CSV table of C-alpha atoms and ligand atoms in Angstrom, one decimal:
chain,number,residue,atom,x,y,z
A,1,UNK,CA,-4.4,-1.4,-28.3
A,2,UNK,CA,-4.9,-1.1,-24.6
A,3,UNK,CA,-3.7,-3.7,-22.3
A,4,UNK,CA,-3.7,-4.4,-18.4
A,5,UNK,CA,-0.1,-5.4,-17.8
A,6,UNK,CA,-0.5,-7.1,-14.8
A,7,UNK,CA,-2.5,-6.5,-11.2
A,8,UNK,CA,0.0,-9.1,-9.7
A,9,UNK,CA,1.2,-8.3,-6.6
A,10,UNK,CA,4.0,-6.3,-6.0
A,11,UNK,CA,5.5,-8.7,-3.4
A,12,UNK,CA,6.1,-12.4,-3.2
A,13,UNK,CA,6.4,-14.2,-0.3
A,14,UNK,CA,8.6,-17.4,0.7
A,15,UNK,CA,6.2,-19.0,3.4
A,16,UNK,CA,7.5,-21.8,5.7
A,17,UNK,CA,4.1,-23.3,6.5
A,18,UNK,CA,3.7,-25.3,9.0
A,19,UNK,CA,1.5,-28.3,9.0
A,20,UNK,CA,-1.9,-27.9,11.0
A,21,UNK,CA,-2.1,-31.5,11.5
A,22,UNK,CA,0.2,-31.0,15.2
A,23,UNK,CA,-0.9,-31.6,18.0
A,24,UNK,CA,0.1,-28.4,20.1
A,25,UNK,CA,-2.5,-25.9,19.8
A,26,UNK,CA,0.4,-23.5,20.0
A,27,UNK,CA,1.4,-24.4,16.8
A,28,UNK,CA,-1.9,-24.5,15.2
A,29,UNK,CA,-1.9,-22.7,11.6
A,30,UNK,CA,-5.1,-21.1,9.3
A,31,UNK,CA,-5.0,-19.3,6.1
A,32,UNK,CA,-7.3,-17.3,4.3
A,33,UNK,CA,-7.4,-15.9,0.5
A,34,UNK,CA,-9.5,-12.6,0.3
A,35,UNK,CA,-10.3,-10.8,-2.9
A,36,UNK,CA,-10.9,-7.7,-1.8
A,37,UNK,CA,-9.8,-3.8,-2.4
A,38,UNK,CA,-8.8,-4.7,-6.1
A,39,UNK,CA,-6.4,-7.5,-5.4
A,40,UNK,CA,-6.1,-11.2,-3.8
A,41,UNK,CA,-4.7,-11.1,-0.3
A,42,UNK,CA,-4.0,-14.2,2.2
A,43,UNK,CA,-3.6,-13.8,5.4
A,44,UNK,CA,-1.9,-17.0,7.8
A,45,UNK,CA,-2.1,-16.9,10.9
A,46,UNK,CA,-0.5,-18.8,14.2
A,47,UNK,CA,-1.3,-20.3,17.8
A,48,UNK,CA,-4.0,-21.6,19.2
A,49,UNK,CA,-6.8,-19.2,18.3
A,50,UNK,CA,-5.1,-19.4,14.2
A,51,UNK,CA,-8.9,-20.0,12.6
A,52,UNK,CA,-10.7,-17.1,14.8
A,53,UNK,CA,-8.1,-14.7,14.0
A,54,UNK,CA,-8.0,-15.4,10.0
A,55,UNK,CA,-11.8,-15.5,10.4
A,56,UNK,CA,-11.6,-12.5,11.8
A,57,UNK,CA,-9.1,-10.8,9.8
A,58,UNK,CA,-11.5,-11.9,6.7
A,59,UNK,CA,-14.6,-9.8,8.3
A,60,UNK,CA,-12.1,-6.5,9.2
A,61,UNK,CA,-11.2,-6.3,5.2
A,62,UNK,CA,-14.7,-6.7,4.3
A,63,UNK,CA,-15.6,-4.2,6.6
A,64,UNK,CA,-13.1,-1.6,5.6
A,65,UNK,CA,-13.7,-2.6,2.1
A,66,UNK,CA,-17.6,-1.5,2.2
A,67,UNK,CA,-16.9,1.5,4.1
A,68,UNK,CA,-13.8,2.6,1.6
A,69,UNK,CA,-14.5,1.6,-1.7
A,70,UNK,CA,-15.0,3.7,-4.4
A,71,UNK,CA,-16.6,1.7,-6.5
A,72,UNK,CA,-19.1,0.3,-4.2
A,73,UNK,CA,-21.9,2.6,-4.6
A,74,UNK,CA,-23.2,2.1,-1.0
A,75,UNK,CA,-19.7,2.8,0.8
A,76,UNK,CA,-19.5,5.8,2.9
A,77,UNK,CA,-16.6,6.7,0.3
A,78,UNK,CA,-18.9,6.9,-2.4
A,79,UNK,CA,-21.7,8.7,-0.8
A,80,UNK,CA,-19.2,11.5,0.9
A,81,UNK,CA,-18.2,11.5,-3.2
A,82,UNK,CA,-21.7,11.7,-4.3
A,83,UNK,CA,-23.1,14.4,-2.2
A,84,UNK,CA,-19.9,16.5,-1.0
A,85,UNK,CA,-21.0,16.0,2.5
A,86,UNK,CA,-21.5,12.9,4.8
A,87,UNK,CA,-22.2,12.6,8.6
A,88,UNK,CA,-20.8,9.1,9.5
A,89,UNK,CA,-22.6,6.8,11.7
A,90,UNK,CA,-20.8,4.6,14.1
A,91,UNK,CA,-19.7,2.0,11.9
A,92,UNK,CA,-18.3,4.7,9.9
A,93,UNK,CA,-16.6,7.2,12.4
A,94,UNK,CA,-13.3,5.9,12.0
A,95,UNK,CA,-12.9,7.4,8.6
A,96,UNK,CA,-12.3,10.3,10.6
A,97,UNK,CA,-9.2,9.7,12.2
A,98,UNK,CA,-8.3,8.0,8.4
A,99,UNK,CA,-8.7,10.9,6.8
A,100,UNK,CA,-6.7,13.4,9.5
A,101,UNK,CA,-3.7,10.9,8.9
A,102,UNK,CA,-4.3,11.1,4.9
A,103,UNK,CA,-3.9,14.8,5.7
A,104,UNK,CA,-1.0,14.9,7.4
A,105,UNK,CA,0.9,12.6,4.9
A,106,UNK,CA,-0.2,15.4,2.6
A,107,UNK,CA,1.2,18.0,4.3
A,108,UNK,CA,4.6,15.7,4.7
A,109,UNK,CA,4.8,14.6,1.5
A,110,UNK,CA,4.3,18.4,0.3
A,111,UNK,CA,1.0,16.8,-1.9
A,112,UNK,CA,2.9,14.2,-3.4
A,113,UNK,CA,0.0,11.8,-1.8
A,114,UNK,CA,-3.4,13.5,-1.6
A,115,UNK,CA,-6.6,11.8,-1.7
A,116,UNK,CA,-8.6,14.4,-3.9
A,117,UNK,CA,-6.7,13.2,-6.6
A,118,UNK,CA,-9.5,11.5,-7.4
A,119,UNK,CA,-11.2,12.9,-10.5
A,120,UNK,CA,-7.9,12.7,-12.5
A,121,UNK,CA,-7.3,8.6,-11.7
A,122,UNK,CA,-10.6,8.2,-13.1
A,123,UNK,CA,-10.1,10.9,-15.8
A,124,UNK,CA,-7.4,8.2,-16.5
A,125,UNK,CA,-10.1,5.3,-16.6
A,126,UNK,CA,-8.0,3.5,-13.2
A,127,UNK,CA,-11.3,3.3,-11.3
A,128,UNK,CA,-13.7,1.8,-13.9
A,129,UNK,CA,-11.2,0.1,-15.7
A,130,UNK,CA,-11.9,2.1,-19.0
A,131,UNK,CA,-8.6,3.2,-20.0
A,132,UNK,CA,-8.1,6.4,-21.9
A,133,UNK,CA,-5.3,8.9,-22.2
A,134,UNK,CA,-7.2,12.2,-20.7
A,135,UNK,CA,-6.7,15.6,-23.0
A,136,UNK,CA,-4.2,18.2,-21.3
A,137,UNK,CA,-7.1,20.8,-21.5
A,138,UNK,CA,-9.7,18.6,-19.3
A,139,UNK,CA,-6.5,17.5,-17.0
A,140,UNK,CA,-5.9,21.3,-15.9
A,141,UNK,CA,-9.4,21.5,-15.0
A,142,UNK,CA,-9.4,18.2,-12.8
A,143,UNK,CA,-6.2,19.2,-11.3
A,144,UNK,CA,-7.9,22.4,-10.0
A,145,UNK,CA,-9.9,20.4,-7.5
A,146,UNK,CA,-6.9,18.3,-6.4
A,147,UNK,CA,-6.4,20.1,-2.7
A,148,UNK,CA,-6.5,17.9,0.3
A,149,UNK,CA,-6.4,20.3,2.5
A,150,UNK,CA,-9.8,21.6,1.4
A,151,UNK,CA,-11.4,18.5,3.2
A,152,UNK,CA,-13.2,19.2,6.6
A,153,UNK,CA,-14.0,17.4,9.8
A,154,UNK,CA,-16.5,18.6,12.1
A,155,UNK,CA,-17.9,16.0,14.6
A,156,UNK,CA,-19.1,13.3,12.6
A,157,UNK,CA,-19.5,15.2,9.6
A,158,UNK,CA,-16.9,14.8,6.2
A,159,UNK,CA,-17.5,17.6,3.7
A,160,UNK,CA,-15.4,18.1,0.5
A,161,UNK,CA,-15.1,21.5,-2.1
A,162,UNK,CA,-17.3,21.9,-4.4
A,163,UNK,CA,-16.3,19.2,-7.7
A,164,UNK,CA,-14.3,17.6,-5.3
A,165,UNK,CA,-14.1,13.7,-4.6
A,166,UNK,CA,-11.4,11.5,-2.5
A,167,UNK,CA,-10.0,8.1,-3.6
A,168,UNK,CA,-8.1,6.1,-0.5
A,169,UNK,CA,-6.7,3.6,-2.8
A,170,UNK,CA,-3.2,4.8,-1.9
A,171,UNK,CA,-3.9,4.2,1.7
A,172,UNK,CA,-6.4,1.5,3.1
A,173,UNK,CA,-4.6,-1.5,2.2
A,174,UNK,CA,-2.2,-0.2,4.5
A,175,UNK,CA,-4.9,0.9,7.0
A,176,UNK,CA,-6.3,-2.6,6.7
A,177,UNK,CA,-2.7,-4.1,7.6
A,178,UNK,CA,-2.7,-1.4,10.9
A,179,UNK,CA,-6.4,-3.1,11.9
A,180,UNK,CA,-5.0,-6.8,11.5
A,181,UNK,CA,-2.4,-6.2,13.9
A,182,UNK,CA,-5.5,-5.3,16.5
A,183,UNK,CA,-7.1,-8.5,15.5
A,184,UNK,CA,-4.0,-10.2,16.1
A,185,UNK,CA,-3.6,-9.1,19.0
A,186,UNK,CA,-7.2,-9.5,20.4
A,187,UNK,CA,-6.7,-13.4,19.8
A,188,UNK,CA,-3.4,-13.9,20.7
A,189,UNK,CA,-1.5,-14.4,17.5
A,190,UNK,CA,1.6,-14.7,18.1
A,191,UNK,CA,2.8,-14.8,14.5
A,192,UNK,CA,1.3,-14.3,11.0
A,193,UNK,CA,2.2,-13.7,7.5
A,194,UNK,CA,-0.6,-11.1,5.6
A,195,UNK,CA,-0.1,-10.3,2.5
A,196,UNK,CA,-2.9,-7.5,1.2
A,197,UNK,CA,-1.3,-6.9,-2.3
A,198,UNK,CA,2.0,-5.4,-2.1
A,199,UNK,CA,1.0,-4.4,1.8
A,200,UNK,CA,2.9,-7.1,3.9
A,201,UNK,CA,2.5,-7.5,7.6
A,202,UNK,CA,5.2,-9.6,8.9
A,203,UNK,CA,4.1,-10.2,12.4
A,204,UNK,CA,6.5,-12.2,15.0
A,205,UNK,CA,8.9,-14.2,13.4
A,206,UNK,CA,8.7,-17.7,11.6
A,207,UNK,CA,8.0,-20.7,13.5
A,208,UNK,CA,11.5,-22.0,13.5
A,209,UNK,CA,12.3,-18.7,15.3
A,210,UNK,CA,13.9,-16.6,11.7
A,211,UNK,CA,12.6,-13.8,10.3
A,212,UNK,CA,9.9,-13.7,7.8
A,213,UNK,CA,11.2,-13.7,3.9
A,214,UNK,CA,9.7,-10.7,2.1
A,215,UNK,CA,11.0,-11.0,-1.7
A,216,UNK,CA,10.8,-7.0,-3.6
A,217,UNK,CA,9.8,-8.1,-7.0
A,218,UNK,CA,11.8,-7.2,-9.9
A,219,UNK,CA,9.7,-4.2,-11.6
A,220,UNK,CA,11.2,-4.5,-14.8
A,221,UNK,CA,10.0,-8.2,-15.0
A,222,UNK,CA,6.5,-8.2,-13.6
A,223,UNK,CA,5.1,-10.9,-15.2
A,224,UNK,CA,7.6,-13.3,-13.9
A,225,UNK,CA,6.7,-14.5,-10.5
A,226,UNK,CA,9.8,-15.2,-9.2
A,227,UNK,CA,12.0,-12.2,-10.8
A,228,UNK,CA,13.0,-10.4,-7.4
A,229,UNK,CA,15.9,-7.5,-6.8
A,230,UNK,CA,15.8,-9.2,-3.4
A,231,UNK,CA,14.6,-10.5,-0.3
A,232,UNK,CA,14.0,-8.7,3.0
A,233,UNK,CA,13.9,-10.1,6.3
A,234,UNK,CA,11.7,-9.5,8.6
A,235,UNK,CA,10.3,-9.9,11.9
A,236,UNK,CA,7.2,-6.8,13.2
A,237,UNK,CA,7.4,-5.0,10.4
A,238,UNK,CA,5.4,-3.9,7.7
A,239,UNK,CA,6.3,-3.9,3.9
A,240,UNK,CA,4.5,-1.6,1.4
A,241,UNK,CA,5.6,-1.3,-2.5
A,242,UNK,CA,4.0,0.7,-4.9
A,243,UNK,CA,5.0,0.4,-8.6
A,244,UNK,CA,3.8,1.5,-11.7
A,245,UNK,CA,3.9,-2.2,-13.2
A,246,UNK,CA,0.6,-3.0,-11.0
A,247,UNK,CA,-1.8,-1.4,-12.5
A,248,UNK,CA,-1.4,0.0,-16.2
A,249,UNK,CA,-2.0,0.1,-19.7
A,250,UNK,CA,-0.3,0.9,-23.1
A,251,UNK,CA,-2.0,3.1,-26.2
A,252,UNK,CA,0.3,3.8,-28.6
A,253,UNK,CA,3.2,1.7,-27.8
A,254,UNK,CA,3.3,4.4,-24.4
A,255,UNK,CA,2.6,2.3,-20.6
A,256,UNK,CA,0.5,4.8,-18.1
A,257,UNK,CA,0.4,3.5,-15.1
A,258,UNK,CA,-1.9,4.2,-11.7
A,259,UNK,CA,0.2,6.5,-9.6
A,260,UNK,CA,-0.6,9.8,-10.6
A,261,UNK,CA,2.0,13.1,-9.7
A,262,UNK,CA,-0.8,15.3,-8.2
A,263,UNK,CA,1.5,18.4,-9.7
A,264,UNK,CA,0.9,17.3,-13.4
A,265,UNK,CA,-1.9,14.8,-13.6
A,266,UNK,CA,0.3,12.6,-15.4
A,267,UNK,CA,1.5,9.5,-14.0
A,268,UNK,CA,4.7,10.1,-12.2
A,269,UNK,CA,7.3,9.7,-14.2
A,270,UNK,CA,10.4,10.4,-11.7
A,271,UNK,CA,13.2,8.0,-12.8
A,272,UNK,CA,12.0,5.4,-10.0
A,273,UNK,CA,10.0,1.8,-10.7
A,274,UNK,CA,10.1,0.9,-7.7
A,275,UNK,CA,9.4,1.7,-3.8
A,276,UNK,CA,9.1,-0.5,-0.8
A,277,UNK,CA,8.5,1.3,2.5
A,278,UNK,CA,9.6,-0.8,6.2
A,279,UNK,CA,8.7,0.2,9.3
A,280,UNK,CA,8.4,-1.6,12.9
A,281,UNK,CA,4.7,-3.6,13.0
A,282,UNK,CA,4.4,-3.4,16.9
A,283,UNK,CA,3.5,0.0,17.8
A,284,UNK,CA,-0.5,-0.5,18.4
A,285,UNK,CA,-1.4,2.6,16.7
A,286,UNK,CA,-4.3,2.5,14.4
A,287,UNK,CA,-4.2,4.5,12.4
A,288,UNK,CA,-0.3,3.6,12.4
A,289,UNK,CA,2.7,2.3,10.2
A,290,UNK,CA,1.2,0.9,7.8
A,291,UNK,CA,-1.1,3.4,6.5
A,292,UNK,CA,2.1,5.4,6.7
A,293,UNK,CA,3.7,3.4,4.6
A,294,UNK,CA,1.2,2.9,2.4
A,295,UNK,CA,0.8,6.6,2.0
A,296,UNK,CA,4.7,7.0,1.8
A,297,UNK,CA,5.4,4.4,-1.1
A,298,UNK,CA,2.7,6.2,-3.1
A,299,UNK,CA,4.3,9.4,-2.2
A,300,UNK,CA,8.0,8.3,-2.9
A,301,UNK,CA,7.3,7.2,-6.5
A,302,UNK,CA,6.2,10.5,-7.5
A,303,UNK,CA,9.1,12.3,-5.4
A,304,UNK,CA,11.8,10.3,-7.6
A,305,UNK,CA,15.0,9.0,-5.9
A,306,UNK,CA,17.0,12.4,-4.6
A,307,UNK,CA,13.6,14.0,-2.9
A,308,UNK,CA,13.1,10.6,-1.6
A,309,UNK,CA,16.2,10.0,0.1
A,310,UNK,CA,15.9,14.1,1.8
A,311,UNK,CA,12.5,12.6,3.3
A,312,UNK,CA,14.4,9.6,4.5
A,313,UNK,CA,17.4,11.4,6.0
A,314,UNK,CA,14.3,13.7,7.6
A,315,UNK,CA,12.6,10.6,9.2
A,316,UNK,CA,15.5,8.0,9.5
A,317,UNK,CA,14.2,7.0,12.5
A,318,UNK,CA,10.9,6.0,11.5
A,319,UNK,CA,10.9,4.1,8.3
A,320,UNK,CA,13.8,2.6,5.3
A,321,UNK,CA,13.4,1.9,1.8
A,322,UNK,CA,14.0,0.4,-1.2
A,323,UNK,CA,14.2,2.0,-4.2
A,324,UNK,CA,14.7,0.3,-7.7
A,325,UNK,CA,15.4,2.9,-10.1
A,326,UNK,CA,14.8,3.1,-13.9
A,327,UNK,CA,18.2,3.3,-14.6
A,328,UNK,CA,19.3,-0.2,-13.5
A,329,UNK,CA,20.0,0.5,-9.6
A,330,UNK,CA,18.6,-0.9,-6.2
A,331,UNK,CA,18.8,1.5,-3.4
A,332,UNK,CA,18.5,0.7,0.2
A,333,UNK,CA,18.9,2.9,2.9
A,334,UNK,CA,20.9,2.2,6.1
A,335,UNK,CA,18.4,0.5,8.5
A,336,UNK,CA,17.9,-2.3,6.3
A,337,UNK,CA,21.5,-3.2,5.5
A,338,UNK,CA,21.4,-6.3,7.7
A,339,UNK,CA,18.1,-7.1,6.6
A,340,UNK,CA,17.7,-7.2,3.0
A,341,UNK,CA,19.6,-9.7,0.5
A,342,UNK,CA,20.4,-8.7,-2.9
A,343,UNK,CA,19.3,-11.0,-5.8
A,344,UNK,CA,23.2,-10.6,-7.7
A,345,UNK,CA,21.5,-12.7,-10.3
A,346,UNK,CA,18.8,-10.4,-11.1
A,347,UNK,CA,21.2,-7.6,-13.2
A,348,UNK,CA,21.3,-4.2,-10.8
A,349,UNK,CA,24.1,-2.2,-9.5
A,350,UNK,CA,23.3,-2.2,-5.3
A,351,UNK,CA,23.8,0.9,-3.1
A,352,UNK,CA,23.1,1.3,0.6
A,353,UNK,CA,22.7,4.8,1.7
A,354,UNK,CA,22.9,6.8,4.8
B,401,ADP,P1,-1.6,-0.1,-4.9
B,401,ADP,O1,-2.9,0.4,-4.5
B,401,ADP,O2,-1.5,-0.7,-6.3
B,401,ADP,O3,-0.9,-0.9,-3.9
B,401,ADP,P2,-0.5,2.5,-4.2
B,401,ADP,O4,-0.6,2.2,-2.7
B,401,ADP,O5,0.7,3.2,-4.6
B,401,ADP,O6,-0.6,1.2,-5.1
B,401,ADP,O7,-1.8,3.4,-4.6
B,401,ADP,C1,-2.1,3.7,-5.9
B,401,ADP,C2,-3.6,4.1,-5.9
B,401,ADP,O8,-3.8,5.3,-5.1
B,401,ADP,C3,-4.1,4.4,-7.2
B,401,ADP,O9,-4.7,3.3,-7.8
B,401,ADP,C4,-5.1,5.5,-7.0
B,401,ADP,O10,-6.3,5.0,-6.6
B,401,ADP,C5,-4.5,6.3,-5.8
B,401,ADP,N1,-3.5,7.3,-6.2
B,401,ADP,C6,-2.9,7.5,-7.3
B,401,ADP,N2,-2.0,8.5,-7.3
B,401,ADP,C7,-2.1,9.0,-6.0
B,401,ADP,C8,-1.4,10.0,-5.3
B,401,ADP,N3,-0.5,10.8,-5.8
B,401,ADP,N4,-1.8,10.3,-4.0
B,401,ADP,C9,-2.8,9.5,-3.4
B,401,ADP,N5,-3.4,8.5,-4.0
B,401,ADP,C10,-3.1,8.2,-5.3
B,402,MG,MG1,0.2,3.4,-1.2
């Protein structure tokens, strides 16, 4: 029997909404739900220009959604897939710089993330929703065209190897969360709450002045809303977690889940069920932090905790994590010490590394 587990998201928020009904446009407050990129995101947003900016927010997803989607057939994704080669046109062109980051988180992450994994997640039914366990002798094959580095850039023009094909689900909800921090700050925002999955962007602080409340879902109990190993606070920061109870099915009493290890073709199976990447939301870059994280929580879950915590000790500076192993235990590296709040209820042993 096959079964999707659950596509819930991998974080829940607390949310201390404010009522729009005030009278200081300083205060004024708009949320948006948008189902887009597999998963239902909602964006709120703050101060006086709150509805343009959610409005707007709206249109940037959609955007990046018809230009990255692998299952719209029309998306310059799927035609770079179809025919091995794609000159962009202007809406397009940032792909570009997109794919030159995806590259270099290859590279980093020693092809723990790579985009041409492609053919094996839909060998594995993930991108038509047809579930199947693939054979080992048709996996080998598919693994042979998983290279990143194979992908070229020259102008305007993307072309992949032969057999190839790139899948940038690992990567542009985080790319989405780098573009709404340009939207937010083209009209002002001074503080909003998006939510794009398990991508949060947790930009300013609250209204009453706190830091935003970011709860890590409990992995082991994803169908329970409110099962968390704890809550991080945050203020300009983004918040990526990749798990493999998001996205997964069982056949034969097994669970497979999305996040494929591009070194077997299997889905990673590492000794980790968790990872939530943090980094500061207030750099301007886009491409920036959070299609590094995004990139980096994929990557983590197939390092497994000891590899992850050399990357981290590599590039302290830059990001912290959370790890929730299989084994019963929540890790959390220095940086976020002050700023995360274990759930003592919730049955793990907590560590904070350095
Ligand atoms: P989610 O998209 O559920 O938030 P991730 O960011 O971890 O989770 O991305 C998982 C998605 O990325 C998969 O659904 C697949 O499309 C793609 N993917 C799977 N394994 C890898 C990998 N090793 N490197 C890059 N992308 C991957
Ligand atoms: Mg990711």
């Amino acid at each position: 029997m096959k079964r999707i587990i659950s596509a819930a998201a991998a974080l829940v928020l607390t949310l201390g909404l404010t009522s729009c009904a005030r009278v200081d446009p300083d205060k004024a407050q708009e949320s948006v739900q948008v189902i887009a990129m597999d998963t239902a995101m909602v964006i709120s947003t703050y101060g006086r220009h709150s509805t343009r900016a959610a409005y707007a927010s709206e249109d940037c997803i959609r955007a990046l959604e018809a230009l990255l989607s692998r299952t719209k057939e029309d998306s310059a994704v799927s035609c770079l897939n179809g025919a091995g080669t794609l000159e962009l046109g202007e809406p397009g062109e940032e792909l570009i710089p997109l794919l030159d980051a995806a590259e270099r988180y290859r590279a980093e992450t020693e092809g723990a993330f790579d985009i041409t994994v492609a053919p094996v997640v839909s060998a594995w039914g993930f991108t038509a929703e047809t579930f199947q366990v693939p054979g080992g002798a048709e996996l080998e094959k598919l693994l042979d065209l998983v290279d990143g580095s194979a992908v070229r850039t020259e102008g305007r023009t993307v072309s992949l190897a032969p057999g190839q094909s790139i899948d940038l689900g690992g990567i542009a909800k985080g790319y989405a969360a780098d573009k709404l921090t340009a939207v937010f700050r083209e009209n002002e925002v001074p503080r909003a709450l998006a939510t794009l999955g398990g991508n949060v962007l947790a930009w300013g602080d609250r209204p009453d002045g706190t830091p935003w409340r970011v709860g890590v879902k409990d992995p082991a109990r994803p169908d329970d809303q409110s099962a968390f190993v704890g809550v991080l606070e945050l203020t300009n920061a983004f918040a990526v977690t990749s798990g493999g109870y998001q996205r997964c099915f069982e056949e034969n009493g097994k669970l497979y889940h999305h996040i494929i290890d591009p070194a077997t073709g299997y889905p990673a199976d590492n000794g980790l069920t968790s990872v939530t990447v943090v980094a500061a939301a207030n750099t301007g870059e886009v491409p920036g932090n959070g299609t590094m994280c995004d990139a980096y929580s994929t990557a983590i879950f197939v390092m497994g905790e000891a590899e992850a915590l050399d990357f981290w000790r590599d590039r302290r500076a830059d990001f912290d994590l959370v790890l929730v192993t299989a084994d019963g235990r929540v890790v959390v590296t220095a940086g976020l010490a002050g700023a995360f709040a274990p759930d003592e209820e919730s049955g793990y042993a907590f560590e904070t590394v350095s």
